[in-house]
Short mmCIF file of C-alpha atoms and ligand atoms in Angstrom, two decimals:
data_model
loop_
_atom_site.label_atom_id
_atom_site.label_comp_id
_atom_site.label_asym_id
_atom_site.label_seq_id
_atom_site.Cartn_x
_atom_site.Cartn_y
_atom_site.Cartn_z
CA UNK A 1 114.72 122.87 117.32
CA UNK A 2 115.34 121.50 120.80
CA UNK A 3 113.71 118.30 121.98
CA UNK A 4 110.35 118.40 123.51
CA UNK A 5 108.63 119.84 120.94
CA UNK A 6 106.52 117.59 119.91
CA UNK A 7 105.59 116.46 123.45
CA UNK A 8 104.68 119.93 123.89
CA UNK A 9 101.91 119.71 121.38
CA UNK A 10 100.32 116.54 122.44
CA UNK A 11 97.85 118.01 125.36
CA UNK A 12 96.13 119.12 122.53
CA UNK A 13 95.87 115.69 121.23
CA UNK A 14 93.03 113.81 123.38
CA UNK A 15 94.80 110.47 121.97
CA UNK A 16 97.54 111.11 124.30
CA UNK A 17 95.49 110.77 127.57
CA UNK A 18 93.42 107.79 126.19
CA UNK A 19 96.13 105.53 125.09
CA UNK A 20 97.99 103.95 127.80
CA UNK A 21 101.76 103.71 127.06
CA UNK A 22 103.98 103.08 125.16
CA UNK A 23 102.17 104.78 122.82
CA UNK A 24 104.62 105.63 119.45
CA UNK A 25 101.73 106.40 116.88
CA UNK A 26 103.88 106.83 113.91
CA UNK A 27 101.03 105.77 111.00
CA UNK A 28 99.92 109.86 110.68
CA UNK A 29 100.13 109.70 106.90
CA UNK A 30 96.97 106.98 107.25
CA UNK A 31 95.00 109.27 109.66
CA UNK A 32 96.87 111.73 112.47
CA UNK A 33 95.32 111.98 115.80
CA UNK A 34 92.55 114.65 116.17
CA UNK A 35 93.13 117.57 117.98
CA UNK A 36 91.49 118.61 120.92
CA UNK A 37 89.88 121.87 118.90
CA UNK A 38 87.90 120.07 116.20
CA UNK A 39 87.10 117.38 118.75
CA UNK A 40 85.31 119.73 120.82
CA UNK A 41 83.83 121.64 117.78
CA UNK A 42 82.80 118.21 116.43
CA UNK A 43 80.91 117.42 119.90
CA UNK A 44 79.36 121.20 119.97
CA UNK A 45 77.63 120.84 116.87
CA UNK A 46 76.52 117.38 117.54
CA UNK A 47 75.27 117.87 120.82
CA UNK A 48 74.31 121.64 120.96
CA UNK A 49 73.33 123.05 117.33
CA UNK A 50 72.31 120.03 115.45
CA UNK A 51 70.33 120.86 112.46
CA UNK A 52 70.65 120.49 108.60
CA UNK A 53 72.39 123.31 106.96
CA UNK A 54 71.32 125.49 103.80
CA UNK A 55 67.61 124.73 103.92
CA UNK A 56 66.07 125.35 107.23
CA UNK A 57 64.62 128.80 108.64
CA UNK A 58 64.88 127.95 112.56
CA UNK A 59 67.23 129.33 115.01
CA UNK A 60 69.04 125.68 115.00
CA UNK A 61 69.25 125.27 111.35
CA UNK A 62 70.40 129.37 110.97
CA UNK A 63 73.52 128.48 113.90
CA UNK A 64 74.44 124.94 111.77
CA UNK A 65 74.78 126.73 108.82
CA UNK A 66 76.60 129.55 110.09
CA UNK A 67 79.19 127.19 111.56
CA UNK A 68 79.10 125.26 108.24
CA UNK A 69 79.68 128.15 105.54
CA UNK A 70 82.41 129.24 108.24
CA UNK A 71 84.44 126.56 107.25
CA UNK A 72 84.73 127.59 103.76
CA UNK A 73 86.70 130.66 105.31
CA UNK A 74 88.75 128.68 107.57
CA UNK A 75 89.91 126.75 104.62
CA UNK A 76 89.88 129.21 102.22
CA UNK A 77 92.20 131.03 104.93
CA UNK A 78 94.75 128.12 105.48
CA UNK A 79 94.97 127.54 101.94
CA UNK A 80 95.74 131.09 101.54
CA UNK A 81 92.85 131.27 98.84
CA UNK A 82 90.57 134.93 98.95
CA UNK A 83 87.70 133.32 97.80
CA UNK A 84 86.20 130.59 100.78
CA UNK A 85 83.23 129.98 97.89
CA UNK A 86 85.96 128.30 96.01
CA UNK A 87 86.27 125.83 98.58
CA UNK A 88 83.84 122.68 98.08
CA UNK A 89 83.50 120.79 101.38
CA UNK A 90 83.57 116.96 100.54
CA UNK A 91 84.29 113.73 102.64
CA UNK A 92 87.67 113.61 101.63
CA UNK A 93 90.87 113.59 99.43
CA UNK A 94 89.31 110.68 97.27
CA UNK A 95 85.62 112.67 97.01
CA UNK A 96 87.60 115.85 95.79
CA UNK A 97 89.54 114.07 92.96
CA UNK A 98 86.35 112.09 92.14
CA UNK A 99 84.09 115.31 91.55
CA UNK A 100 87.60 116.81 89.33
CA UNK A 101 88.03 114.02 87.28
CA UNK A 102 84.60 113.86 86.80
CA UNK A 103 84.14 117.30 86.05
CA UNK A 104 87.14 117.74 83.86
CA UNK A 105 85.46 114.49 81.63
CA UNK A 106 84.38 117.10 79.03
CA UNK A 107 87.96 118.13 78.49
CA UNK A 108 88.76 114.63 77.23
CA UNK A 109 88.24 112.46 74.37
CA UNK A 110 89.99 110.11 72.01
CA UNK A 111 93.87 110.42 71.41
CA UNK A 112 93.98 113.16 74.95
CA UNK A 113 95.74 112.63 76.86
CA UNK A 114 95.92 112.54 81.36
CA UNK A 115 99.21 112.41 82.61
CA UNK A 116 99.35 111.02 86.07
CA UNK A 117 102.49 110.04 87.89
CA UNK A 118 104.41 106.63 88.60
CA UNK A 119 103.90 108.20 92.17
CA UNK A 120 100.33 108.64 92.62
CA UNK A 121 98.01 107.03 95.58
CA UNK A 122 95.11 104.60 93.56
CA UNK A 123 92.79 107.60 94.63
CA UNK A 124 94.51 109.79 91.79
CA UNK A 125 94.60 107.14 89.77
CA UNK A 126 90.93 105.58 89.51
CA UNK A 127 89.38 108.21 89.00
CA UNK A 128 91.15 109.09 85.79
CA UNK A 129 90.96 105.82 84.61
CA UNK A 130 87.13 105.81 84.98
CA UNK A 131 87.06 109.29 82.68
CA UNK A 132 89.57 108.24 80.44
CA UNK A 133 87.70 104.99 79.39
CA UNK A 134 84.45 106.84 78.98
CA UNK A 135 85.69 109.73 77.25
CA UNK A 136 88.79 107.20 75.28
CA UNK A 137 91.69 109.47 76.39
CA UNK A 138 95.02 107.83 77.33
CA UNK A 139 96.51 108.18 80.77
CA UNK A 140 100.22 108.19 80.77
CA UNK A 141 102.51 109.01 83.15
CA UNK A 142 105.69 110.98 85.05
CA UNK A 143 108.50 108.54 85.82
CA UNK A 144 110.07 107.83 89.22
CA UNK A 145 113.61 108.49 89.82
CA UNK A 146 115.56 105.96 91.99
CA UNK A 147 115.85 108.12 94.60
CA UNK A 148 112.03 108.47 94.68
CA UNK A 149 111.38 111.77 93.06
CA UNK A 150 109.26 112.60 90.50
CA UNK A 151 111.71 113.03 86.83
CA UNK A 152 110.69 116.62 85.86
CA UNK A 153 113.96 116.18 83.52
CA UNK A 154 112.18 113.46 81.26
CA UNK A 155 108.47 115.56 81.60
CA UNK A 156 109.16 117.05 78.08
CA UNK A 157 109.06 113.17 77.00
CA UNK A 158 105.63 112.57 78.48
CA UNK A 159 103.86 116.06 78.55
CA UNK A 160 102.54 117.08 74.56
CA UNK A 161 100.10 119.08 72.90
CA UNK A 162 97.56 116.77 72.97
CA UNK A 163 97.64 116.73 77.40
CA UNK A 164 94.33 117.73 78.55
CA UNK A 165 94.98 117.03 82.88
CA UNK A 166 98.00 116.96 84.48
CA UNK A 167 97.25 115.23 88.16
CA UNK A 168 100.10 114.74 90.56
CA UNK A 169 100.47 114.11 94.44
CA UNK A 170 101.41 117.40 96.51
CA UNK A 171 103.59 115.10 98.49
CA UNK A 172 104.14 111.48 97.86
CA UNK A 173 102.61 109.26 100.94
CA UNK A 174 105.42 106.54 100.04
CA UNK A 175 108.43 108.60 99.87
CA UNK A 176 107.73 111.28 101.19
CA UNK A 177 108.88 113.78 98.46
CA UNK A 178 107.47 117.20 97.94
CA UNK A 179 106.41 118.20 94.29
CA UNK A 180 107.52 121.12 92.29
CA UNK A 181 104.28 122.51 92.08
CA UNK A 182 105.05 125.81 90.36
CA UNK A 183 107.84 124.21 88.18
CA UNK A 184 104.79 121.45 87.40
CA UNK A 185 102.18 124.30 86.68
CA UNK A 186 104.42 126.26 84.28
CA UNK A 187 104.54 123.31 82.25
CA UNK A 188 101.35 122.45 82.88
CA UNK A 189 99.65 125.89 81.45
CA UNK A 190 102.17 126.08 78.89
CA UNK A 191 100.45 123.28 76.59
CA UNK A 192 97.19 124.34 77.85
CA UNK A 193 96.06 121.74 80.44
CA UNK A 194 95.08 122.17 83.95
CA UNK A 195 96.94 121.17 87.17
CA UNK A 196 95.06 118.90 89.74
CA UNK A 197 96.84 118.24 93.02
CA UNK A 198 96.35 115.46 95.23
CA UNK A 199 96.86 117.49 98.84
CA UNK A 200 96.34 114.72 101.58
CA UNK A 201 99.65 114.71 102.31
CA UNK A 202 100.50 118.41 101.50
CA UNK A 203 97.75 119.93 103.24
CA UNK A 204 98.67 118.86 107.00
CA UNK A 205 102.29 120.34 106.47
CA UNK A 206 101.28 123.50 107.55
CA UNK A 207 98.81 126.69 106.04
CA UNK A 208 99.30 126.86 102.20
CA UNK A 209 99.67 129.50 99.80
CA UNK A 210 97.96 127.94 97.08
CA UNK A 211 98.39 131.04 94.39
CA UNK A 212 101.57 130.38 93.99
CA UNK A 213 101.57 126.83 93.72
CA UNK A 214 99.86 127.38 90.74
CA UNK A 215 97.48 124.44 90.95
CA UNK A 216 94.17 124.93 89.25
CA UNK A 217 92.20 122.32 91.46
CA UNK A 218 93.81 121.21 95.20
CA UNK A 219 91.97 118.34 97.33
CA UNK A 220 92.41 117.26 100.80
CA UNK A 221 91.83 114.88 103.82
CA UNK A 222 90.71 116.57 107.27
CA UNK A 223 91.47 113.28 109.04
CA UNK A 224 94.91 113.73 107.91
CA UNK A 225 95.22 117.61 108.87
CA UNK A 226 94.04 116.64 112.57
CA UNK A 227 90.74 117.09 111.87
CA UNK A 228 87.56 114.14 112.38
CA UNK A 229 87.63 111.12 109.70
CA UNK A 230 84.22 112.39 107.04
CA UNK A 231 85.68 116.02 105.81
CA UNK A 232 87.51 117.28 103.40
CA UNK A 233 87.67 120.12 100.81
CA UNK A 234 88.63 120.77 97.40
CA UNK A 235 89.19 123.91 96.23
CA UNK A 236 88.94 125.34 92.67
CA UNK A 237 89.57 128.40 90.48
CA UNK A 238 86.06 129.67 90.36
CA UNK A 239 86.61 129.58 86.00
CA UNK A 240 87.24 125.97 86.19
CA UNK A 241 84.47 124.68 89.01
CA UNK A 242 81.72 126.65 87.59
CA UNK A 243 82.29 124.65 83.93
CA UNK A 244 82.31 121.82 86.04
CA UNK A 245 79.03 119.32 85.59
CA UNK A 246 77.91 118.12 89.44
CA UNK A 247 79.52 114.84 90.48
CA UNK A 248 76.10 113.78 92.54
CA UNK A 249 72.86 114.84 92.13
CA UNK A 250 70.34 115.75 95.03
CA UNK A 251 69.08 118.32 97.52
CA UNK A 252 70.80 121.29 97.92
CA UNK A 253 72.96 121.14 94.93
CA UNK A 254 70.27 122.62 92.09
CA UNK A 255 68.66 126.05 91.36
CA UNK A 256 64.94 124.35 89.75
CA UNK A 257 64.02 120.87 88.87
CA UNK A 258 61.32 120.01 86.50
CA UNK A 259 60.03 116.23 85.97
CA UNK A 260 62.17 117.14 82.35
CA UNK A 261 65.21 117.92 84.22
CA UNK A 262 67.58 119.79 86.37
CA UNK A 263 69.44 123.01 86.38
CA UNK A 264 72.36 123.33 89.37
CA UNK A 265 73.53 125.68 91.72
CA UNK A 266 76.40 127.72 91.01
CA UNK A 267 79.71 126.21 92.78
CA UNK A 268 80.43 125.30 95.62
CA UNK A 269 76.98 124.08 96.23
CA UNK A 270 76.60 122.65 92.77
CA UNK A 271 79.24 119.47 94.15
CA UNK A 272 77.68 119.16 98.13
CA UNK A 273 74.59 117.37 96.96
CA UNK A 274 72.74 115.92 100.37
CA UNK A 275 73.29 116.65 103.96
CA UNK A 276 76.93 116.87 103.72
CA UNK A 277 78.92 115.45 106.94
CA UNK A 278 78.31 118.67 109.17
CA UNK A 279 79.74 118.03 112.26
CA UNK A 280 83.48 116.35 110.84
CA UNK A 281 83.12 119.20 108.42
CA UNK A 282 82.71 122.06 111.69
CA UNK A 283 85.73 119.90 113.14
CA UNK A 284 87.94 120.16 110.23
CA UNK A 285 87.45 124.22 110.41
CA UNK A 286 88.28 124.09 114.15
CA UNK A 287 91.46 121.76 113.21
CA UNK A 288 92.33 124.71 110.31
CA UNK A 289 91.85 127.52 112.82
CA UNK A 290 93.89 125.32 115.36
CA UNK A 291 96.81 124.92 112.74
CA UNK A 292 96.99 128.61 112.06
CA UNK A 293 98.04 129.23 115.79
CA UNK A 294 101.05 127.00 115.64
CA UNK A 295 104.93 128.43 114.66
CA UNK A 296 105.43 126.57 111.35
CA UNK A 297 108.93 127.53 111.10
CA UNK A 298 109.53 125.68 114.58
CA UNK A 299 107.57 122.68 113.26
CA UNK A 300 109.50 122.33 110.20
CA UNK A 301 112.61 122.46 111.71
CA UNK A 302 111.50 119.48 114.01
CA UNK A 303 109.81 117.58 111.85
CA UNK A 304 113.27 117.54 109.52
CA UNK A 305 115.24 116.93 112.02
CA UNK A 306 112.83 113.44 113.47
CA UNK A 307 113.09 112.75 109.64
CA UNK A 308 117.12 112.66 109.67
CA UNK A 309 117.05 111.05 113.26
CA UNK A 310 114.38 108.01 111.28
CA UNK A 311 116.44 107.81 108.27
CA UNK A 312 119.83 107.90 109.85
CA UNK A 313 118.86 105.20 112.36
CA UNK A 314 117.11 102.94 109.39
CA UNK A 315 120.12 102.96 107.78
CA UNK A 316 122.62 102.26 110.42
CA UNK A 317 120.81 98.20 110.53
CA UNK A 318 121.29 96.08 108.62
CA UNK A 319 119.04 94.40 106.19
CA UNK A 320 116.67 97.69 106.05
CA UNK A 321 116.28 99.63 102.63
CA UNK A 322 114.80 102.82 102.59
CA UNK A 323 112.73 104.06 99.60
CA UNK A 324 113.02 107.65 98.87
CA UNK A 325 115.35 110.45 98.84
CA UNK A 326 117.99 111.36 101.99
CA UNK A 327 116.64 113.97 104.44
CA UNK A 328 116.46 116.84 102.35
CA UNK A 329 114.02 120.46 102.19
CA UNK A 330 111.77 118.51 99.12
CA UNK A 331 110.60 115.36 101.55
CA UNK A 332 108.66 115.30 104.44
CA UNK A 333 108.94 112.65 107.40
CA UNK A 334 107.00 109.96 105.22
CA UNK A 335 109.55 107.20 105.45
CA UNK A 336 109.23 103.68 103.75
CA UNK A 337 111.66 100.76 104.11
CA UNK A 338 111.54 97.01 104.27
CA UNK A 339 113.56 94.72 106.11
CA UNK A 340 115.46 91.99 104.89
CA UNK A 341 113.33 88.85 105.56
CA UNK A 342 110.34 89.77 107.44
CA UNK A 343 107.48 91.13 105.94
CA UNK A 344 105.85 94.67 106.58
CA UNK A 345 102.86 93.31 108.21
CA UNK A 346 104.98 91.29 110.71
CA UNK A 347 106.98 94.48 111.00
CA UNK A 348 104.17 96.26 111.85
CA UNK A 349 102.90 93.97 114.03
CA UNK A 350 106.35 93.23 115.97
CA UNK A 351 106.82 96.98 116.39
CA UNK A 352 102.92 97.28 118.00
CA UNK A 353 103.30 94.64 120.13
CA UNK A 354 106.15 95.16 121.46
CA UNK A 355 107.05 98.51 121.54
CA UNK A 356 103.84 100.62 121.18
CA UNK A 357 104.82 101.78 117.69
CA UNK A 358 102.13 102.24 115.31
CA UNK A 359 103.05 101.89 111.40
CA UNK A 360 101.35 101.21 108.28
CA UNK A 361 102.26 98.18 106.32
CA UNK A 362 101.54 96.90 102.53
CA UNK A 363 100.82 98.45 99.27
CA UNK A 364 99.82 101.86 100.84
CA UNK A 365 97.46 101.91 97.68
CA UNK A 366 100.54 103.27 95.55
CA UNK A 367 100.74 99.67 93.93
CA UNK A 368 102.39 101.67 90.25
CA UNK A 369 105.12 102.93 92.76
CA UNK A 370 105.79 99.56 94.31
CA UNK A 371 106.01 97.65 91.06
CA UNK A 372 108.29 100.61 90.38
CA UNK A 373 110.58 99.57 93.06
CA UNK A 374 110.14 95.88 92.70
CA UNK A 375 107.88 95.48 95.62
CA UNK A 376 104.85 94.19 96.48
CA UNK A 377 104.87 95.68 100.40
CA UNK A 378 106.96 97.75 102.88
CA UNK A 379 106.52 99.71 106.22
CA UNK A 380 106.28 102.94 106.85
CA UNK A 381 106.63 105.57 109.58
CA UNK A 382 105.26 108.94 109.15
CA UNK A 383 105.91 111.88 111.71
CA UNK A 384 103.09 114.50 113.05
CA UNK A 385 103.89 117.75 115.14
CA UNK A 386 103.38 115.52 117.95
CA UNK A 387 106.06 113.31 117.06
CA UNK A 388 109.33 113.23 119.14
CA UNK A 389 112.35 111.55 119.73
CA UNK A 390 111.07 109.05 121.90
CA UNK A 391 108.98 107.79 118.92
CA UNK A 392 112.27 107.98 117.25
CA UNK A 393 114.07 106.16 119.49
CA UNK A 394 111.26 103.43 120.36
CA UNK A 395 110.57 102.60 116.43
CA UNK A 396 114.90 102.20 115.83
CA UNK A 397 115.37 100.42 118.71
CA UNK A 398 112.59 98.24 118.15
CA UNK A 399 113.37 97.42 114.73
CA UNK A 400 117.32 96.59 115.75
CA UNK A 401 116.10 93.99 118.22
CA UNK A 402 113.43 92.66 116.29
CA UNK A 403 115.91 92.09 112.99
CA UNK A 404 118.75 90.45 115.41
CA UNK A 405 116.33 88.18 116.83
CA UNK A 406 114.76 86.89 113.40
CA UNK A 407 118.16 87.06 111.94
N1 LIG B 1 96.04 110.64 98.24
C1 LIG B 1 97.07 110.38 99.05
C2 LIG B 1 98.44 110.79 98.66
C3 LIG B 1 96.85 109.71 100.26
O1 LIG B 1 97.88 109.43 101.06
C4 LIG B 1 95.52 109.34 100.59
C5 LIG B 1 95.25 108.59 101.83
O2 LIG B 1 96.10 107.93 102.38
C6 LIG B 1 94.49 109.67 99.72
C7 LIG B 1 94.79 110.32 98.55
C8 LIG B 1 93.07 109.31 100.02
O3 LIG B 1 92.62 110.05 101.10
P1 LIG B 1 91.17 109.77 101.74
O4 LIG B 1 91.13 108.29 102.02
O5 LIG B 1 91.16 110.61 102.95
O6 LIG B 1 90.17 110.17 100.73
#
C-alpha cells in the first residue's frame, strides 16, 4: 500500500481538525479517535430524537428505539453474526465479560476449572476471579512464549476434563498478537467447555466473521472501534445467553415482577437492565456501518506495513526492547518496548511534549504479562487506519533524540 493512506482517512476523523499539530496520536489501543459518522449519529439522537427506548408509545420514544434495536443489526452485520438479537448492547468490553462470567457462574464449582491466559487484560481476569471464588473453581492459565504468543503447544498441559471456561484475548493489547481462535475453539469444545473472547482489540481490525472463529461468547469496546466512549456489545450463541442468569436487575430487563420475585426477559434484553447509554450506543452502529465501507484488504496491508516501519525503527536504537513477536500476519500494530533507563511515563511524556506523539505508558492493566516479562511498565504505540508514516517517523525520531540526550 502506497503512503497516504492513512491521511486519506483522517477527514473522517473530527480529531484531526481540532488538534493543532503535531498531532501523532499513536495510544488507539486505549481509545481511537471517533469518526465523523457516529459523531454525528451520536449528536442526532441527542439533540433530535431523544427519548428512552423499549418502553415509550410516542413518536420520540418509537424513532429512539428504532435507531437503538438498529444497532443490534449493524453489529450483528460486522460481526458477521445472522442473528442481531444475539447481540447484547453493553457499555463496554469490561460490561460484556462481566455479564459472561457472571452468567457462566453456574457452570462452575469446586475442583473446575477457568483457564485464562498469562496474556489477558485485568478485565478478563477479574471477573473470573470473582466467579471462581464464589463458585470455588480454580483459574489457571495459557503460558506466554518469549516471543509474546500465546503456547498452544503446552495447552494439552493446562486444558483437562475438568475445564469448564476457556477465556482468552482476541488480540493481545501488549503485544499485539492475534489468537488462534478456531485452533483455541477446537480444543475448547473438545473437553466440553465454552470459548469466551475478549474482542477490544480484535473487533476494530476490521468486520468479523465470528462463525468461524468459533467463539461461543465475543465482547467489545465501541470507543476502540471508532465509535463514542459508553458502548459496547457482546454477542452470544442464543443456547448459551438464554441459560444465562441477568448480570443487573431493573427496568426493561424482566417479563413480570411480583413483591415474591422476578421472572426476566428472554436475551438480549434479559442483560440491558436500565436506560442503557442510547446515544454512544446509536454512535457505535454509525461507527460499524462506517467500517463496513472501508477496503480492509488496503487497510491491512498498511497497517502491516506502519507495524514493520515501528518495529524496524525501535530496533535500529539502542537501549529499546521490544516485547512481542517480529512483524508477522498473527500481530497487529500494538507495539510495546521500553527504553534503557527512562521510564515509560517519561517516555510518554518526552514523546508528547515534544513531538506531538501520543502513547500509553505503565502496566496497561496486563500486570500477569508484565511480571511475565520481568516488568513492572513499558510504552506502547498502537496504529489506527488513520495512522501514517509521519506518525512513524515523528514517534522514531523522537525516541532517537530523546535516548541520545538522556544517554
Ligand atoms: N480487554 C482488552 C484486551 C483491552 O485492551 C481493554 C481496554 O484497553 C479492555 C479489555 C477493557 O475495555 P473497556 O475499558 O472498553 O471495557
Amino acid at each position: 500500500m502506497t503512503p497516504g493512506v492513512g491521511q486519506a482517512l483522517r477527514p473522517h476523523f473530527p480529531a484531526f481538525a481540532h488538534q493543532p499539530p503535531p498531532f501523532h496520536y499513536l495510544d488507539n489501543a486505549a481509545t481511537a479517535q471517533i469518526c465523523a459518522p457516529a459523531a454525528e449519529a451520536l449528536l442526532r439522537f441527542e439533540t433530535r430524537t431523544r427519548a428512552n427506548v423499549k418502553r415509550g408509545v410516542h413518536r420520540l420514544a418509537d424513532a429512539a428505539t428504532t435507531a437503538f434495536e438498529g444497532v443490534r443489526a449493524d453489529l450483528a452485520r460486522y460481526l458477521g453474526v445472522a442473528d442481531p438479537d444475539e447481540v447484547v448492547l453493553t457499555t463496554g468490553t469490561t460490561a460484556g465479560l462481566n455479564i459472561a462470567a457472571n452468567g457462566l457462574r453456574h457452570r462452575l464449582g469446586p475442583g473446575d476449572e477457568v483457564l485464562v491466559t498469562e496474556l489477558e487484560h485485568h478485565s478478563d481476569l477479574v471477573p473470573w476471579h470473582l466467579a471462581a471464588e464464589a463458585t470455588g473453581a480454580t483459574v489457571r492459565a495459557i503460558p506466554v512464549g518469549e516471543d509474546g504468543r500465546l503456547d498452544l503447544d503446552r495447552l494439552g498441559r493446562v486444558l483437562n476434563d475438568r475445564t469448564r471456561i476457556v477465556t482468552v484475548a482476541h488480540v493481545s493489547n501488549v503485544t499485539g498478537t492475534v489468537t488462534d481462535l478456531p485452533r483455541l475453539a477446537a480444543a475448547t469444545h473438545a473437553v466440553g467447555a465454552v470459548l469466551v473472547v475478549d474482542g477490544a482489540q480484535g473487533a476494530p481490525h476490521g468486520p468479523l466473521d465470528l462463525p468461524t472463529l468459533g467463539c461461543d461468547l465475543y465482547a467489545l469496546s465501541g470507543h476502540k472501534m471508532f465509535g463514542p466512549t459508553g458502548s459496547g456489545a457482546l454477542w452470544g450463541q442464543m443456547d448459551l445467553l438464554a441459560e444465562m442468569p441477568p448480570f443487573m436487575g431493573g427496568g426493561e430487563m424482566i417479563r413480570r415482577v411480583t413483591i415474591e420475585g422476578s421472572t426476566f426477559a428472554p436475551p438480549p434484553h434479559r442483560f440491558e437492565a436500565g436506560t442503557p447509554a442510547i446515544g454512544p450506543l446509536i454512535g457505535m452502529g454509525a461507527a460499524a456501518r462506517f467500517l463496513m465501507t472501508l477496503d480492509w484488504n488496503a487497510l491491512r496491508r498498511h497497517e502491516a506495513r506502519l507495524t514493520g516501519r515501528v518495529l524496524e525503527g525501535l530496533a535500529g536504537i539502542e537501549g529499546i526492547r521490544v516485547f512481542g513477536p517480529p512483524a508477522a500476519p498473527d500481530r497487529v500494530g500494538v507495539v510495546t518496548f521500553t527504553v534503557d533507563g527512562l521510564h515509560a511515563h517519561d517516555v510518554c511524556q518526552i514523546l508528547d511534549a515534544e513531538r506531538g506523539v501520543a502513547l500509553r505508558g505503565g502496566h496497561h492493566c496486563a500486570q500477569p504479562l508484565m511480571g511475565r516479562f520481568g516488568l513492572v511498565a513499558s510504552a506502547r504505540a498502537s496504529l489506527a487506519p488513520y495512522s501514517d508514516d509521519d506518525d512513524v517517523d515523528a514517534l522514531i525520531e523522537g525516541l532517537d533524540d530523546a535516548i541520545r540526550r538522556f544517554r
